[in-house]
Short mmCIF file of C-alpha atoms and ligand atoms in Angstrom, two decimals:
data_model
loop_
_atom_site.label_atom_id
_atom_site.label_comp_id
_atom_site.label_asym_id
_atom_site.label_seq_id
_atom_site.Cartn_x
_atom_site.Cartn_y
_atom_site.Cartn_z
CA MET Q 1 -10.29 -11.15 1.39
CA GLU Q 2 -7.89 -12.12 -1.35
CA VAL Q 3 -4.59 -10.32 -0.80
CA LYS Q 4 -2.37 -9.84 -3.85
CA LEU Q 5 1.31 -10.30 -3.04
CA TYR Q 6 4.26 -10.06 -5.39
CA ASP Q 7 7.48 -12.04 -4.94
CA PHE Q 8 10.22 -10.10 -6.68
CA PRO Q 9 13.14 -12.38 -7.55
CA PRO Q 10 16.41 -11.27 -5.94
CA HIS Q 11 19.50 -11.32 -8.13
CA GLY Q 12 21.81 -12.54 -5.43
CA ASP Q 13 25.49 -13.37 -5.67
CA ASP Q 14 28.41 -13.46 -3.28
CA ARG Q 15 28.27 -9.64 -2.96
CA GLY Q 16 24.67 -9.53 -1.72
CA GLN Q 17 21.20 -9.02 -3.16
CA LEU Q 18 19.63 -6.79 -5.80
CA ILE Q 19 15.97 -6.54 -6.79
CA ALA Q 20 14.88 -4.93 -10.05
CA ILE Q 21 11.26 -3.94 -10.72
CA GLU Q 22 10.43 -2.91 -14.26
CA ALA Q 23 7.34 -0.91 -15.23
CA GLY Q 24 5.23 -2.61 -17.88
CA LYS Q 25 6.72 -5.99 -16.96
CA ASP Q 26 6.60 -6.73 -13.25
CA LEU Q 27 3.73 -4.48 -12.11
CA PRO Q 28 0.00 -4.19 -12.90
CA PHE Q 29 0.32 -0.43 -13.59
CA ASP Q 30 2.82 2.14 -14.81
CA VAL Q 31 4.62 3.83 -11.93
CA LYS Q 32 4.16 7.61 -11.87
CA ARG Q 33 5.42 8.25 -8.34
CA VAL Q 34 7.68 6.69 -5.74
CA TYR Q 35 7.74 7.66 -2.07
CA TYR Q 36 8.98 6.07 1.11
CA ILE Q 37 8.08 6.24 4.77
CA TYR Q 38 10.84 6.00 7.37
CA ASP Q 39 11.72 7.13 10.92
CA THR Q 40 8.22 6.12 12.02
CA LEU Q 41 7.95 6.50 15.77
CA PRO Q 42 7.02 3.51 17.98
CA GLY Q 43 3.29 2.95 18.32
CA VAL Q 44 2.41 5.14 15.33
CA ARG Q 45 -0.44 4.10 13.05
CA ARG Q 46 -0.69 5.90 9.69
CA GLY Q 47 -2.91 5.90 6.66
CA PHE Q 48 -6.58 5.87 7.67
CA HIS Q 49 -7.84 6.50 4.17
CA ALA Q 50 -8.76 4.92 0.83
CA HIS Q 51 -8.20 6.22 -2.68
CA ARG Q 52 -10.63 6.84 -5.51
CA ASN Q 53 -8.24 5.81 -8.31
CA LEU Q 54 -4.76 5.18 -6.95
CA GLN Q 55 -3.17 1.73 -7.14
CA GLN Q 56 0.01 1.02 -5.21
CA ILE Q 57 2.60 -1.60 -4.38
CA LEU Q 58 4.06 -1.45 -0.86
CA ILE Q 59 7.46 -2.98 -0.12
CA CYS Q 60 9.09 -2.83 3.29
CA VAL Q 61 12.64 -2.65 1.95
CA SER Q 62 14.14 -2.55 5.45
CA GLY Q 63 12.70 -3.85 8.72
CA SER Q 64 9.03 -4.72 8.96
CA CYS Q 65 5.57 -3.26 9.32
CA LYS Q 66 1.98 -4.42 9.15
CA ILE Q 67 -0.80 -3.28 6.86
CA HIS Q 68 -4.49 -3.35 7.75
CA LEU Q 69 -6.71 -3.62 4.67
CA ASP Q 70 -10.47 -3.12 4.58
CA ASN Q 71 -12.53 -3.35 1.37
CA GLY Q 72 -15.77 -2.45 3.13
CA PHE Q 73 -16.80 -6.08 3.54
CA ASP Q 74 -13.71 -7.93 4.79
CA THR Q 75 -10.45 -7.03 6.44
CA ALA Q 76 -6.93 -8.47 6.29
CA GLU Q 77 -3.68 -7.90 8.16
CA VAL Q 78 -0.50 -8.30 6.13
CA LEU Q 79 3.03 -8.48 7.52
CA LEU Q 80 5.65 -6.96 5.23
CA ASP Q 81 9.02 -8.15 6.46
CA ARG Q 82 11.06 -8.88 3.31
CA PRO Q 83 12.50 -6.54 0.69
CA ASP Q 84 11.43 -9.00 -2.04
CA LEU Q 85 7.75 -8.97 -1.03
CA GLY Q 86 5.29 -6.49 -2.52
CA LEU Q 87 1.69 -5.89 -1.46
CA TYR Q 88 -0.69 -4.62 -4.12
CA ILE Q 89 -3.36 -2.22 -2.86
CA SER Q 90 -6.13 -1.32 -5.26
CA ASN Q 91 -8.15 1.86 -5.10
CA ASP Q 92 -11.29 1.68 -2.95
CA MET Q 93 -9.32 -0.08 -0.19
CA TRP Q 94 -9.07 1.42 3.31
CA ARG Q 95 -5.49 1.07 4.60
CA GLU Q 96 -3.65 1.60 7.85
CA MET Q 97 0.07 0.95 8.44
CA TYR Q 98 1.30 0.03 11.92
CA ASP Q 99 3.85 -1.93 13.99
CA PHE Q 100 6.83 -0.37 12.22
CA SER Q 101 10.06 -1.91 13.45
CA GLU Q 102 12.95 0.36 14.34
CA GLY Q 103 14.61 1.50 11.11
CA ALA Q 104 11.75 0.29 8.90
CA VAL Q 105 11.57 1.80 5.41
CA LEU Q 106 8.30 1.36 3.54
CA LEU Q 107 8.72 1.97 -0.19
CA VAL Q 108 5.59 2.72 -2.22
CA LEU Q 109 5.22 2.53 -6.01
CA ALA Q 110 2.16 4.51 -7.08
CA SER Q 111 0.12 4.62 -10.28
CA GLN Q 112 -0.75 8.34 -10.06
CA HIS Q 113 0.84 11.62 -9.10
CA TYR Q 114 0.00 12.97 -5.65
CA ASP Q 115 -3.53 14.33 -5.55
CA GLU Q 116 -5.26 15.17 -2.28
CA ALA Q 117 -8.66 15.01 -4.06
CA ASP Q 118 -8.07 11.28 -4.64
CA TYR Q 119 -8.13 10.57 -0.88
CA ILE Q 120 -11.22 9.35 0.98
CA ARG Q 121 -10.42 10.14 4.61
CA ASN Q 122 -13.85 9.60 6.16
CA TYR Q 123 -14.48 5.93 6.99
CA ASP Q 124 -18.28 6.25 6.88
CA ALA Q 125 -18.09 7.88 3.44
CA PHE Q 126 -15.77 5.07 2.30
CA ILE Q 127 -18.22 2.39 3.49
CA GLU Q 128 -21.11 4.17 1.82
CA MET Q 129 -19.18 4.42 -1.43
CA VAL Q 130 -18.00 0.78 -1.65
CA ARG Q 131 -21.27 -0.73 -0.45
CA GLY Q 132 -23.26 1.50 -2.75
CA LYS Q 133 -21.31 0.09 -5.70
CA ASP Q 134 -22.31 -3.48 -4.78
CA GLU Q 135 -25.95 -3.85 -5.79
CA THR Q 136 -26.26 -7.20 -3.97
CA VAL Q 137 -25.84 -5.47 -0.57
C1 T46 A 19 -1.02 5.67 1.16
C2 T46 A 19 -0.15 5.23 2.29
C3 T46 A 19 0.36 3.83 2.09
C4 T46 A 19 3.15 14.50 -0.50
O1 T46 A 19 3.41 15.71 -0.55
N1 T46 A 19 3.33 13.72 -1.62
C5 T46 A 19 3.08 12.39 -1.62
O2 T46 A 19 3.27 11.72 -2.66
C6 T46 A 19 2.59 11.78 -0.42
C7 T46 A 19 2.27 10.28 -0.39
C8 T46 A 19 2.41 12.57 0.68
N2 T46 A 19 2.70 13.90 0.64
C9 T46 A 19 2.54 14.70 1.86
C10 T46 A 19 1.11 14.87 2.34
C11 T46 A 19 1.27 14.97 3.85
O3 T46 A 19 1.52 16.30 4.20
O4 T46 A 19 3.23 14.03 2.91
C12 T46 A 19 2.53 14.16 4.14
C13 T46 A 19 2.25 12.79 4.74
O5 T46 A 19 1.31 12.09 3.90
P1 T46 A 19 0.11 11.19 4.48
O6 T46 A 19 -0.35 11.75 5.77
O7 T46 A 19 -0.91 11.04 3.40
O8 T46 A 19 0.87 9.80 4.74
P2 T46 A 19 0.25 8.39 5.15
O9 T46 A 19 1.37 7.59 5.66
O10 T46 A 19 -0.95 8.52 5.99
O11 T46 A 19 -0.27 7.75 3.74
C14 T46 A 19 0.64 7.50 2.67
C15 T46 A 19 0.03 7.96 1.34
O12 T46 A 19 -0.36 9.33 1.44
C16 T46 A 19 -1.17 7.14 0.93
O13 T46 A 19 -1.49 7.40 -0.42
O14 T46 A 19 -1.71 4.87 0.55
O15 T46 A 19 0.94 6.12 2.57
#
């Protein structure tokens, strides 16, 4: 599976680092929502869903975590361990987040407001939906 990663250039100087991300310039969508996941307990795995329309960029701004991606045909595991690295997740992509390091903060830039109806939480329904869209399967 092709994984889309973004390298955001740090504006570093002798005081430290700063990363700026501008809507309409650095991202493939306009950001309507920002949330972050922190204080994740050891061994916890989260996510277990896909989205009908939502696109997101995940950045582990502190510490590290791993992301399991599944498009219904292929899977990928992505390590997010730098605050200048963004992972794009399209809609119709099953995701799970795991292996959070102590103190990890996962920042998410989202293309839509929160909407529970946008979630696909049943894996079999997800597979049926994505495979049904591909007429070659
Ligand atoms: C995703 C992955 C990467 C809200 O009230 N507003 C929000 O914007 C969000 C994202 C969540 N919530 C509430 C809903 C639940 O009661 O916060 C609680 C935890 O959310 P959830 O169980 O959906 O969290 P994760 O970590 O399983 O998934 C989240 C996002 O929901 C999801 O869109 O792609 O992070």
